[in-house]
Short mmCIF file of C-alpha atoms (C1' of nucleotides) in Angstrom, two decimals:
data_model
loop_
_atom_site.label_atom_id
_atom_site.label_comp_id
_atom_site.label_asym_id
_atom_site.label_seq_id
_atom_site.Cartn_x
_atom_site.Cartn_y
_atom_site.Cartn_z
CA UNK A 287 -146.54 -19.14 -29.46
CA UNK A 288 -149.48 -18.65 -26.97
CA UNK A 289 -150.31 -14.84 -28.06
CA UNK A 290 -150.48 -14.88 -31.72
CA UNK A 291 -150.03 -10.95 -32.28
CA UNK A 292 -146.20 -11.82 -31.79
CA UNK A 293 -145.77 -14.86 -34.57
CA UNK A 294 -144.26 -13.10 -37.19
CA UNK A 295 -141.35 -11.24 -34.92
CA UNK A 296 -140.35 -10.94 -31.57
CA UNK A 297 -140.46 -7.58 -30.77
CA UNK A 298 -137.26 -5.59 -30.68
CA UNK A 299 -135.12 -5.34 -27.70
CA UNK A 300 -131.71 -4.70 -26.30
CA UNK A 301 -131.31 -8.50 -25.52
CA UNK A 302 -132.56 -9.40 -29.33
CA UNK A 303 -130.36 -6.70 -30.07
CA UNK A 304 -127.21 -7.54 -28.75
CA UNK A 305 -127.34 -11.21 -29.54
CA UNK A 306 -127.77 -10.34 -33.51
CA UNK A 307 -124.58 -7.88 -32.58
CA UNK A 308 -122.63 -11.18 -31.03
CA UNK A 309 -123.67 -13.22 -34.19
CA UNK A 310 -122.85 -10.71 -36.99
CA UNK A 311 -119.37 -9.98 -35.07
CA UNK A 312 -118.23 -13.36 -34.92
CA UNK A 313 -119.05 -14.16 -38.98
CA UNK A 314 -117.76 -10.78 -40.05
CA UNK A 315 -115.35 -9.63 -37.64
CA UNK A 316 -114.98 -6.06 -35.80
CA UNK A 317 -115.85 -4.54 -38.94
CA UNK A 318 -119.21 -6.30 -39.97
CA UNK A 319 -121.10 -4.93 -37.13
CA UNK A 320 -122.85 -2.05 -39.42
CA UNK A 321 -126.14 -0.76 -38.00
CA UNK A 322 -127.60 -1.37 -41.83
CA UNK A 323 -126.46 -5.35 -41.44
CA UNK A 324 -127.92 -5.67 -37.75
CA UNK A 325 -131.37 -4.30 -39.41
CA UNK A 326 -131.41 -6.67 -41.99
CA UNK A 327 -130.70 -9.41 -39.73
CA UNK A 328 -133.40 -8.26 -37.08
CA UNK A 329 -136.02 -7.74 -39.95
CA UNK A 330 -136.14 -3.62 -39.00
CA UNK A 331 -134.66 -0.45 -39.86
CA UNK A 332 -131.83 0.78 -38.76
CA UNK A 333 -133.19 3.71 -36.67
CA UNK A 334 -135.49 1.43 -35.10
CA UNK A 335 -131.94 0.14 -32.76
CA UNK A 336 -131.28 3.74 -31.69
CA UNK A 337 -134.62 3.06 -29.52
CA UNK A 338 -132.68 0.14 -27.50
CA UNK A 339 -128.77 0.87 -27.72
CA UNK A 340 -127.44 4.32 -27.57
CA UNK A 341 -124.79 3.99 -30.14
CA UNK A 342 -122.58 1.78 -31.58
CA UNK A 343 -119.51 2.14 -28.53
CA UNK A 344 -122.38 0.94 -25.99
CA UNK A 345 -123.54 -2.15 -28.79
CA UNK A 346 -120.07 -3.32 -28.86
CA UNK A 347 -119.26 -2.66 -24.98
CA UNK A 348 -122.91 -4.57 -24.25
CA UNK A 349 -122.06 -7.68 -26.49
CA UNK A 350 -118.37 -7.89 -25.71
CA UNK A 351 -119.81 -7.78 -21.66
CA UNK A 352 -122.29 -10.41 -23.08
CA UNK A 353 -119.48 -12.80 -23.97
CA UNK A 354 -116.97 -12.01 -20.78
CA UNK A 355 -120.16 -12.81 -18.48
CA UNK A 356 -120.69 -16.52 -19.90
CA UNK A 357 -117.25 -17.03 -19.07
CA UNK A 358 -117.25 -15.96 -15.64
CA UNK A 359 -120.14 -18.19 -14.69
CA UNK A 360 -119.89 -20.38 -12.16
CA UNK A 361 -118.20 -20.88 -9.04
CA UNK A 362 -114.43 -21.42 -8.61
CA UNK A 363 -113.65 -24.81 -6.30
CA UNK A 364 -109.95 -25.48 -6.60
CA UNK A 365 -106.94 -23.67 -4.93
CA UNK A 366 -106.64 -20.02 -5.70
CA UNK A 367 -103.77 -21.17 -7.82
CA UNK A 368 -105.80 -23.05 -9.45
CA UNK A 369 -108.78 -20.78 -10.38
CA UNK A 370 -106.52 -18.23 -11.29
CA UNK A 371 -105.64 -20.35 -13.91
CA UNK A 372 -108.94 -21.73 -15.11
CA UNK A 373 -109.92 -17.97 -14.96
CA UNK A 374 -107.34 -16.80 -17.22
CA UNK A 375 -108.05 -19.71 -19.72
CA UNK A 376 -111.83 -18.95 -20.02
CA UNK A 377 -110.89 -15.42 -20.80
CA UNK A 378 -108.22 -16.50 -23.17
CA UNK A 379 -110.42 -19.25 -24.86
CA UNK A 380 -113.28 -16.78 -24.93
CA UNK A 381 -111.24 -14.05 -26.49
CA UNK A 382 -109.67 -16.22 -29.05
CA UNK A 383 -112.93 -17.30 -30.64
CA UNK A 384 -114.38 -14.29 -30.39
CA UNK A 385 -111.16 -11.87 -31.46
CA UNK A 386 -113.55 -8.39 -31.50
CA UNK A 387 -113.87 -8.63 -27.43
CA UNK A 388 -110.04 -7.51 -27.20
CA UNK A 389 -111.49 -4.35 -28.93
CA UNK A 390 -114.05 -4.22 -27.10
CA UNK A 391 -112.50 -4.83 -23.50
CA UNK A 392 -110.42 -1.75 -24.22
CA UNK A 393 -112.96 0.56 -25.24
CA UNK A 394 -114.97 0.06 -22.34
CA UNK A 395 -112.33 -0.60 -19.74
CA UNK A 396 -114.08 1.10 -16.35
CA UNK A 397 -117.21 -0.26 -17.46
CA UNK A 398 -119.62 -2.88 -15.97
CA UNK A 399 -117.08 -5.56 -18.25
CA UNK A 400 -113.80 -4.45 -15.93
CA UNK A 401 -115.17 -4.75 -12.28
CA UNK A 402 -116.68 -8.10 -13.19
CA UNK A 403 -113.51 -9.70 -14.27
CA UNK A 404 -111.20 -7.58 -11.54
CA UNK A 405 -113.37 -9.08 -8.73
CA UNK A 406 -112.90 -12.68 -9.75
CA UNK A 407 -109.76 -12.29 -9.98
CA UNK A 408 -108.81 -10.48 -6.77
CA UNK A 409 -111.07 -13.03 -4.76
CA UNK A 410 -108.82 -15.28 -5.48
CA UNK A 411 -105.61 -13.10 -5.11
CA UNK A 412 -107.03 -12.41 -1.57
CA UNK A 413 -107.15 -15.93 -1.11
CA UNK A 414 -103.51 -16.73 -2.69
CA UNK A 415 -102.84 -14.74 1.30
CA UNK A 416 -101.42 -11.80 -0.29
CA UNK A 417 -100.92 -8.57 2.15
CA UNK A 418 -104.05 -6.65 2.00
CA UNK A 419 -102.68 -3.57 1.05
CA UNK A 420 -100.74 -5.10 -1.82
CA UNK A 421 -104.34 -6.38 -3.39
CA UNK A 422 -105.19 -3.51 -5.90
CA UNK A 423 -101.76 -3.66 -7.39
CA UNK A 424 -101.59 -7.69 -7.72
CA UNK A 425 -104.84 -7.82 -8.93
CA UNK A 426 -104.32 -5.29 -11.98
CA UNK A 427 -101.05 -6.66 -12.53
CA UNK A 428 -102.47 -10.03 -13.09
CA UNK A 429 -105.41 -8.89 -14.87
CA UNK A 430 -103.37 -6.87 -17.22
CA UNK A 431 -101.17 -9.86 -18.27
CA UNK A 432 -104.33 -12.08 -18.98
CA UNK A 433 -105.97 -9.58 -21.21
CA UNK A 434 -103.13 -7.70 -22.35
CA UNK A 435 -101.60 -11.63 -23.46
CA UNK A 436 -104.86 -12.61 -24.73
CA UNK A 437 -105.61 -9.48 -26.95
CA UNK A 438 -102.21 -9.94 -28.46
CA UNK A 439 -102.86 -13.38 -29.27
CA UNK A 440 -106.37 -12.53 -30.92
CA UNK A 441 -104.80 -10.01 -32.71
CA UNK A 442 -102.57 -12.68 -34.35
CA UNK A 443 -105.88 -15.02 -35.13
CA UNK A 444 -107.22 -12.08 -36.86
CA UNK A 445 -104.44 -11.89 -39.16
CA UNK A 446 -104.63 -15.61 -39.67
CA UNK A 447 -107.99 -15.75 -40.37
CA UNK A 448 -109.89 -18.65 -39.99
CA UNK A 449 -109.03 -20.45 -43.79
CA UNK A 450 -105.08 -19.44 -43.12
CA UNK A 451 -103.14 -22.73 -42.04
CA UNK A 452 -101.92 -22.26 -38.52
CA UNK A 453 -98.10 -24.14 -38.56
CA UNK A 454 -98.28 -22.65 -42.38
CA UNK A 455 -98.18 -19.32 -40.71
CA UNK A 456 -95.94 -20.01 -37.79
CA UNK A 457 -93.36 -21.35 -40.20
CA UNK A 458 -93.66 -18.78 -42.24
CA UNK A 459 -92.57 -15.69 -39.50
CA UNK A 460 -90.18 -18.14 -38.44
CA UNK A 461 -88.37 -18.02 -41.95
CA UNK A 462 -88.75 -14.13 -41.42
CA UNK A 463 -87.12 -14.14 -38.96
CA UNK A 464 -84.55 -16.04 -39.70
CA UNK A 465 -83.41 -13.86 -42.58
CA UNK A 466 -83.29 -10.74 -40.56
CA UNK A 467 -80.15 -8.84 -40.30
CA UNK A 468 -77.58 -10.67 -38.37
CA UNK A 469 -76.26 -8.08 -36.10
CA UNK A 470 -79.48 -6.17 -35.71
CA UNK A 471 -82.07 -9.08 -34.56
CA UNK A 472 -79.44 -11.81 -33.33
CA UNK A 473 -81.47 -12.14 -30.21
CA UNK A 474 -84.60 -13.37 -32.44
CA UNK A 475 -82.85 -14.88 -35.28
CA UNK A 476 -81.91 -17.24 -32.17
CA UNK A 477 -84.79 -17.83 -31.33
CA UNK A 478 -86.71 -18.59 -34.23
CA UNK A 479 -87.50 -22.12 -34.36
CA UNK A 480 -88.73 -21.54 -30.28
CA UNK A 481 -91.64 -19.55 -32.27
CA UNK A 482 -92.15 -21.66 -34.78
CA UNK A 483 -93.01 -24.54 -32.67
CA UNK A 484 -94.44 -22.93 -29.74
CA UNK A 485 -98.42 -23.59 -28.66
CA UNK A 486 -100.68 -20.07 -27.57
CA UNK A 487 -102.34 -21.95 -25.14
CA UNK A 488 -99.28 -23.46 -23.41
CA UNK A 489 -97.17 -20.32 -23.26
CA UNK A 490 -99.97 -18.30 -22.15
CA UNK A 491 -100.32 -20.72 -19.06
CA UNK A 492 -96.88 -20.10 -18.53
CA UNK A 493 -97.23 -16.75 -18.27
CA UNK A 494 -99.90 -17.21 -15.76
CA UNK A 495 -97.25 -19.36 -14.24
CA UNK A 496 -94.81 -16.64 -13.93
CA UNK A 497 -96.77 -14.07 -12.68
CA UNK A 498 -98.12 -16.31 -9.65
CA UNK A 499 -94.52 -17.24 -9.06
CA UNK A 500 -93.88 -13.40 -8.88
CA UNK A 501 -96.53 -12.96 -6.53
CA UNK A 502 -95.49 -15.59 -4.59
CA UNK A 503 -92.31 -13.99 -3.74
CA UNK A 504 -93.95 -11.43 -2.16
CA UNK A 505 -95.81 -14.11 0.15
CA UNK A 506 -93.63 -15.85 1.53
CA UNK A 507 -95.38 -19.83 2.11
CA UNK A 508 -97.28 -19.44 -0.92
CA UNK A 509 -94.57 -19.97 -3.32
CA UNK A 510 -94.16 -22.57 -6.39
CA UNK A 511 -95.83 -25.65 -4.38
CA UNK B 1275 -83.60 27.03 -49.61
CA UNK B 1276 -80.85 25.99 -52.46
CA UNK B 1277 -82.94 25.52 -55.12
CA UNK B 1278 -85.83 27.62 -55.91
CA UNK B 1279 -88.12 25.20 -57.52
CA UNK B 1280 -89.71 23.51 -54.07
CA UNK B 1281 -90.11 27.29 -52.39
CA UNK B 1282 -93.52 26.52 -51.77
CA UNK B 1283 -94.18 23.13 -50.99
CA UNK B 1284 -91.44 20.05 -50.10
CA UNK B 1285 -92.71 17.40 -52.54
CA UNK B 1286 -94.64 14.84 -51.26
CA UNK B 1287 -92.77 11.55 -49.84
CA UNK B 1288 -93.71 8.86 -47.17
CA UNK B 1289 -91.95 10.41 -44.47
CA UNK B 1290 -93.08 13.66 -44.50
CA UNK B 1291 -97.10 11.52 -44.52
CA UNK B 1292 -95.85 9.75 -41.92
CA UNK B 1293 -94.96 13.23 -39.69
CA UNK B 1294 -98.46 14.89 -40.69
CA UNK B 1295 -100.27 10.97 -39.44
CA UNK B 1296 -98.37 11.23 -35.98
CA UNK B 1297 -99.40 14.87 -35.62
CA UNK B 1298 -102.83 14.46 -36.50
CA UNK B 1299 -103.34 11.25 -34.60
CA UNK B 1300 -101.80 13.10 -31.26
CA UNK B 1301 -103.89 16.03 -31.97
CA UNK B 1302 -107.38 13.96 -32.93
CA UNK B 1303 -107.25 10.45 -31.41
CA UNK B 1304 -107.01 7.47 -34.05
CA UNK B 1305 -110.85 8.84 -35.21
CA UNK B 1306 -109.14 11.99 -36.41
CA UNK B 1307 -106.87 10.16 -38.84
CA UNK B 1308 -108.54 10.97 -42.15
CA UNK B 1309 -106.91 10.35 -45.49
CA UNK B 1310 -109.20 14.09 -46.28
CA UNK B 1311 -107.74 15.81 -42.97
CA UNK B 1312 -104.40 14.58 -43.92
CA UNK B 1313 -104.35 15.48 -47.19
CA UNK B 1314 -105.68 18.90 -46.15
CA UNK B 1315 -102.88 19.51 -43.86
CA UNK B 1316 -100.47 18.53 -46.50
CA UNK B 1317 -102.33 20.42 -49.30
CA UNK B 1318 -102.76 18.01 -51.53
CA UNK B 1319 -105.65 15.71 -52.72
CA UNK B 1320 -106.82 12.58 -50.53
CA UNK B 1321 -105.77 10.43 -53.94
CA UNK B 1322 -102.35 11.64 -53.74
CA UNK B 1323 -101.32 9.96 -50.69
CA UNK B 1324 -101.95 6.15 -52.53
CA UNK B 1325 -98.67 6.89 -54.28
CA UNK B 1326 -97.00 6.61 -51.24
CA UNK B 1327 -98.98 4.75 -49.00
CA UNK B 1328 -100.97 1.20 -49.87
CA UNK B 1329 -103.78 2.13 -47.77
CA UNK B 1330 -104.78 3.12 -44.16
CA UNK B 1331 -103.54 0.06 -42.00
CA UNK B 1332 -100.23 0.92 -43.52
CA UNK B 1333 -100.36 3.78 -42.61
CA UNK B 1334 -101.21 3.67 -38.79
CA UNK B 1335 -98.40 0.88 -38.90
CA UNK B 1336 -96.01 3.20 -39.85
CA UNK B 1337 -97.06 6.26 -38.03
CA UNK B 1338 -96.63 3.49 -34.93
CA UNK B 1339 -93.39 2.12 -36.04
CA UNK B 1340 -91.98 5.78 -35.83
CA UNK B 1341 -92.99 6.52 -32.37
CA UNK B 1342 -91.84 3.05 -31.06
CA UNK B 1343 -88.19 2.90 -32.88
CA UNK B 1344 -87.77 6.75 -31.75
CA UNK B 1345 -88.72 5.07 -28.09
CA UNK B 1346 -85.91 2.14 -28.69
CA UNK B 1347 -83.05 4.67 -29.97
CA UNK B 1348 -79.79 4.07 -27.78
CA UNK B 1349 -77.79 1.27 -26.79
CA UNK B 1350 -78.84 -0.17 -22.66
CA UNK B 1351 -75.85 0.11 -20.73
CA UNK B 1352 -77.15 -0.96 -16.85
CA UNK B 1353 -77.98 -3.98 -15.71
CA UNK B 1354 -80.43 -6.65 -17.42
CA UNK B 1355 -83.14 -5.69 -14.63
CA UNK B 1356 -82.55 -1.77 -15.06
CA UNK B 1357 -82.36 -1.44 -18.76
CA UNK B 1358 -85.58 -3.84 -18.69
CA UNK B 1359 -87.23 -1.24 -16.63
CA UNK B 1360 -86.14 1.34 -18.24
CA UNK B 1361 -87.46 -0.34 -21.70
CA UNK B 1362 -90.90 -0.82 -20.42
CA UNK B 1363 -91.02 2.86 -19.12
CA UNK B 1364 -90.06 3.93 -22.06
CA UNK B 1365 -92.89 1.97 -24.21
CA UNK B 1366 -95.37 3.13 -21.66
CA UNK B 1367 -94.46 7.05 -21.23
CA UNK B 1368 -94.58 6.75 -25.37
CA UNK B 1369 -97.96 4.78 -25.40
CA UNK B 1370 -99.53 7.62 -22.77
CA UNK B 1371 -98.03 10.14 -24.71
CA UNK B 1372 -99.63 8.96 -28.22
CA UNK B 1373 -102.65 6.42 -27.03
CA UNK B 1374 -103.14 5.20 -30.70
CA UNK B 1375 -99.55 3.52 -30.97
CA UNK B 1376 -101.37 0.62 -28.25
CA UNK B 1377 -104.52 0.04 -31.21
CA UNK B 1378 -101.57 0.43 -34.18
CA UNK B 1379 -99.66 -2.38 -32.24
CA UNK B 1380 -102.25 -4.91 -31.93
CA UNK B 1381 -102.86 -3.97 -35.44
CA UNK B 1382 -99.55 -4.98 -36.91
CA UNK B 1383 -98.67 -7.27 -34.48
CA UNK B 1384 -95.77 -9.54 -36.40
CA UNK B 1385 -95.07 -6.73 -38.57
CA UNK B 1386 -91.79 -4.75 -38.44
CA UNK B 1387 -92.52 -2.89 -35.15
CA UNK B 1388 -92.91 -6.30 -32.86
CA UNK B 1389 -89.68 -7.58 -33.59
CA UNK B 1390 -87.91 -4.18 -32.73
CA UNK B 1391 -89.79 -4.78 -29.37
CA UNK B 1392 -89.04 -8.41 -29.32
CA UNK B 1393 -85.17 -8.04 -29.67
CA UNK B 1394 -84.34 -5.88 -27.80
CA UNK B 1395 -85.97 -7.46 -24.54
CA UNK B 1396 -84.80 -10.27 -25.35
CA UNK B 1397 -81.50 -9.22 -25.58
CA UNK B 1398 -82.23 -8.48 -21.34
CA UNK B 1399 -83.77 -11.37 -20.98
CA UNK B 1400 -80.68 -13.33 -22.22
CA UNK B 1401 -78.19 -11.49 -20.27
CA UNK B 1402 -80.51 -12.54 -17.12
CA UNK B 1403 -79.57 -15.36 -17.38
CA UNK B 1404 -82.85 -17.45 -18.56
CA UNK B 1405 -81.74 -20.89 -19.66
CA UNK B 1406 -81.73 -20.23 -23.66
CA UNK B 1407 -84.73 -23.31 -23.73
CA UNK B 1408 -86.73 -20.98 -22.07
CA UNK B 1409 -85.94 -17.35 -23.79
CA UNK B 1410 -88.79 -17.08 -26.11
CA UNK B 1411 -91.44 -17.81 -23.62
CA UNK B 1412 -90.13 -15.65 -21.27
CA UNK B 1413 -89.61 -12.62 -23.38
CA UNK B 1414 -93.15 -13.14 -24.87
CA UNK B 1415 -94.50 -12.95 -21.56
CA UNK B 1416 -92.28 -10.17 -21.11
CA UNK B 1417 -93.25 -8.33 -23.93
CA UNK B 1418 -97.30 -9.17 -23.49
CA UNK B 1419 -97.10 -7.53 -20.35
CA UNK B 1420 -95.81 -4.60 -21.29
CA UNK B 1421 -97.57 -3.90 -24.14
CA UNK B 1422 -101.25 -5.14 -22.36
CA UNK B 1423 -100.84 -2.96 -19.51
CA UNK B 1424 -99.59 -0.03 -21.40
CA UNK B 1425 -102.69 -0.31 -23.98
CA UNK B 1426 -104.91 -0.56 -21.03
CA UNK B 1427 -103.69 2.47 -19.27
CA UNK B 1428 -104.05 3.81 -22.72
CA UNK B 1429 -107.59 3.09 -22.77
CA UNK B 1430 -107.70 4.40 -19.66
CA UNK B 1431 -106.28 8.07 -20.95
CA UNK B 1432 -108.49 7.47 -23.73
CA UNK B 1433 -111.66 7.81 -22.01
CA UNK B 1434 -110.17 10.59 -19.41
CA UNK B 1435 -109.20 13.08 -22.30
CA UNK B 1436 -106.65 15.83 -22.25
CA UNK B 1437 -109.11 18.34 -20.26
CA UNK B 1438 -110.37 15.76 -17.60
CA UNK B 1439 -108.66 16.39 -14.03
CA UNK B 1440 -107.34 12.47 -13.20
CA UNK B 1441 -107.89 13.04 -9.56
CA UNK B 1442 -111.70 13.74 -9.99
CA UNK B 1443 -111.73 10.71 -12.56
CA UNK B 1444 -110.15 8.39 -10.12
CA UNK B 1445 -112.11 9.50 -7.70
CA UNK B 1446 -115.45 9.29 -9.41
CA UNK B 1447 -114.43 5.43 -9.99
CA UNK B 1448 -113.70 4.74 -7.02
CA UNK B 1449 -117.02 6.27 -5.34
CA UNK B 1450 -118.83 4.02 -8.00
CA UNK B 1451 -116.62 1.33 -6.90
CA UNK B 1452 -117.87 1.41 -3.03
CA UNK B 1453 -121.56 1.72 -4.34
CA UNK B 1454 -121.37 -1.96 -6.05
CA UNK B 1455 -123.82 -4.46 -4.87
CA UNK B 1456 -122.17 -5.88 -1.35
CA UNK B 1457 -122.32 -9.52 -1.85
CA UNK B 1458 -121.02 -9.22 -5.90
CA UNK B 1459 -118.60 -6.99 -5.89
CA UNK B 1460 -116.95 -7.51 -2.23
CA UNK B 1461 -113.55 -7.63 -3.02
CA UNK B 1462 -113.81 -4.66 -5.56
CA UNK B 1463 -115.40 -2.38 -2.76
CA UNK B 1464 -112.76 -2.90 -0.41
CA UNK B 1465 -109.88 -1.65 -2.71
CA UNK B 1466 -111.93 0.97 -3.93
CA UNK B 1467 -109.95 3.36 -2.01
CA UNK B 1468 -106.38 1.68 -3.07
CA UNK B 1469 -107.75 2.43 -6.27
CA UNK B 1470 -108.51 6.19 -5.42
CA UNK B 1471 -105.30 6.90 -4.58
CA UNK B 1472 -102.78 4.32 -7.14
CA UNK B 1473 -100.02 5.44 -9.64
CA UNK B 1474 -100.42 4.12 -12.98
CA UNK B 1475 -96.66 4.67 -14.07
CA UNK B 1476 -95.50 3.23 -10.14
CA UNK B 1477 -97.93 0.07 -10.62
CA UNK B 1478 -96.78 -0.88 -14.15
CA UNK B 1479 -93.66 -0.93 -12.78
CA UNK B 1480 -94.60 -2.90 -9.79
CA UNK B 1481 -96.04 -5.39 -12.25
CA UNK B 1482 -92.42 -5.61 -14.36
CA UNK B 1483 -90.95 -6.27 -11.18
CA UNK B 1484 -93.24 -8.84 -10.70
CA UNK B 1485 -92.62 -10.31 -13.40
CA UNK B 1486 -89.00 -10.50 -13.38
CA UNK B 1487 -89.38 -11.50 -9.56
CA UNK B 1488 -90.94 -14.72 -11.40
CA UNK B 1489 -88.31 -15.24 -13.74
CA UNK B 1490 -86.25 -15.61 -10.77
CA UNK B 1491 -87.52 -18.30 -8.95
CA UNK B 1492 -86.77 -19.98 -12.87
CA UNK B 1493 -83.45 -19.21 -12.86
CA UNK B 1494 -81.35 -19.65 -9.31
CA UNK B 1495 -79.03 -16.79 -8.61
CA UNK B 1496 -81.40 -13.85 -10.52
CA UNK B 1497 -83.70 -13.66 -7.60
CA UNK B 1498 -84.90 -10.39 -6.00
CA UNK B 1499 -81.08 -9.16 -6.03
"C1'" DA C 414 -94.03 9.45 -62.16
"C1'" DC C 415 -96.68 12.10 -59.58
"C1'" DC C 416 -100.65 14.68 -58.48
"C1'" DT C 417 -105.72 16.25 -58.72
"C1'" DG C 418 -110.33 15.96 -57.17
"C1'" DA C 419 -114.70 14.20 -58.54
"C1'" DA C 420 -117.10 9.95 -57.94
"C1'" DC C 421 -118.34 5.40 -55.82
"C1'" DA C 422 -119.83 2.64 -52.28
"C1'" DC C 423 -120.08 2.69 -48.09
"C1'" DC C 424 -120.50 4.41 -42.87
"C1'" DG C 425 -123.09 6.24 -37.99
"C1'" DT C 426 -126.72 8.93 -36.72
"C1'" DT C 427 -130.93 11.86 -36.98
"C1'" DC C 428 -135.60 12.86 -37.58
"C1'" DA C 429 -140.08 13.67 -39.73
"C1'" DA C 430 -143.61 10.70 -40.47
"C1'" DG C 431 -146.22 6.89 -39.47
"C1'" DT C 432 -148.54 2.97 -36.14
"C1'" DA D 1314 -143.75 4.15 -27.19
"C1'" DC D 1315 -141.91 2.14 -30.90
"C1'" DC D 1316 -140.75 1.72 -35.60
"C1'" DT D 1317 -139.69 3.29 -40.56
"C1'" DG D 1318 -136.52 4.70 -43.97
"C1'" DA D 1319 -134.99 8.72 -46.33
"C1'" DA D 1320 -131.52 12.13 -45.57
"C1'" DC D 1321 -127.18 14.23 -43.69
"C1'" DA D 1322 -122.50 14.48 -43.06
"C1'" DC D 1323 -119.14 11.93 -43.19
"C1'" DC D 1324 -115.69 7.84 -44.49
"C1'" DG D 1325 -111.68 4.89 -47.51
"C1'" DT D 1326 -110.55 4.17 -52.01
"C1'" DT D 1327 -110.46 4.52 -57.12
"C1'" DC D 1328 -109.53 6.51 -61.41
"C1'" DA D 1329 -109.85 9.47 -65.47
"C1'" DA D 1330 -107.62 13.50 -66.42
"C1'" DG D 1331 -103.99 16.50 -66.06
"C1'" DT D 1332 -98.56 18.01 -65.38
#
DNA sequence: ACCTGAACACCGTTCAAGT
DNA sequence: ACCTGAACACCGTTCAAGT
């Protein structure tokens, strides 16, 4: 606006870069991001990105930390139990509308994504008043159930798709699994209508749940209350 | 041997694709799964392998659905809490062994090779004693935490490589880890050195015990015993 | 029915040439 | 310094043609 050289494009850069990376990922999935679409959508050609972004691992790792950092904005002000939770649900939330940063979190795993998301989570695993030198372990654990539950759940929304009815689905491998063999699956044949009617959100929660009632063992006094 | 006619070359069938996928894949990483590399190594044409194969996801499903059910082979015979241990180890020695099997997972999720998973933890899980309310929930937790924290120490094995000494790598992290920004990264810097010196095999199963600690404290009488 | 292998429509990445 | 876009070396997949 006030220096007219620049009124036709903004100039290139990393930022411009990685936003059209974020945008063409969520319409098109892990597989739309194609340096020859990002060009066309940023008005260049596609050697013109190489100038701003390595490669394609470090475009994905840079818009998949993009994403994880909105989430972790903010200050936690509840109990530790309590921001564990709200942490774990903006991850999960974040990961389930945008299924491609599973992918991405594991491709880049000792990254700048990792630390950011392992030191929210032990500040408040530190404050749950677990041993010191237990906080390494606790904190992976925990972090490893809250991606490891939320990439599994994305990776179900990516079959579904977003036009795929979502209770059409669920009853669907629930009628799967109801006609498995008898002796072989009995456990899940049992179980079937549990799936069919369960909620992603809920069970996930529970999960978090569980874990904290795990740790909690381990410190005595900070238990289910 | 008994008949002359296939001397040369067995004919071509979906199990013996299946074999060459697994040995490629451990030998190349999931990039060095090539329907021309695979073809090669059978000596045949790339088109050749359609009559046996729909298309590539298939493929990686099955080439994953070989190594897991080869994993699940044998019938548990020690207590819920042992044989769920020794499940878990078992899916994570196999998922360190052959890194792809954690992307071919989250790949096929409710296909054939989840359920194998499914059922037989929940099998454990029942014999625990979890109210039967509660057994889906809990074995999905189960389950999620297995499979995320074997895929991320997957990742992990990933980015180390076959040649790349673990104790330097670890060690390299953890440097990087004390060198964060003080105020940011606080908590991270302090267990920089727990980090330095952790067992990825002894944590995981730390974190299943964890787990199962919670389950406890849901069902009176399974505690830490 | 099964196999062949050229061909099609894509990829990520590079690099001479321009500004 | 940054951008262009043709070119290179690949992909997965298809399909006429063979046996």
């Amino acid at each position: 606006m006030s220096s007219p050289s620049r009124r036709r494009t903004e100039a290139l850069s990393r930022e411009r870069i990685v936003d059209a990376a974020v945008a063409l990922l969520d319409e098109a999935g892990e597989g739309g991001l194609t340096f020859r679409a990002l060009s066309q959508a940023l008005a260049t050609g596609p050697g013109a990105i190489y100038h701003h972004v390595a490669n394609k691992e470090e475009l994905l790792a840079a818009a998949t930390d993009a994403v994880v950092a909105g989430t972790l904005a903010g200050e936690p002000e509840g109990s530790p139990r309590d921001n564990v939770r709200a942490l774990a649900l903006g991850l999960f939330d974040a990961i389930d509308e945008h299924p491609w940063v599973a992918g991405g979190l594991t491709a880049s795993s000792w990254q700048a994504t990792s630390p950011r998301i392992f030191e929210r989570v032990g500040r408040q695993v530190r404050d749950l008043g677990v041993p010191q030198d237990r906080w390494f372990t606790v904190t992976s654990v925990l972090m490893q159930y809250i991606l490891g539950a939320a990439a599994q759940n994305a990776a179900n929304a990516r079959i579904l798709g977003p036009d795929v009815d979502r209770d059409e689905f669920l009853g669907a491998v629930s009628t799967t699994w109801e006609e498995l063999d008898a002796d072989e699956y009995s456990f899940t044949r049992t179980v079937a209508d549990q799936m069919r009617s369960h909620d992603d959100r809920e069970q996930f929660l529970e999960g978090i749940d569980l874990v904290l009632a795990g740790i909690g063992t381990t410190v005595p006094g900070t238990g289910t209350t």
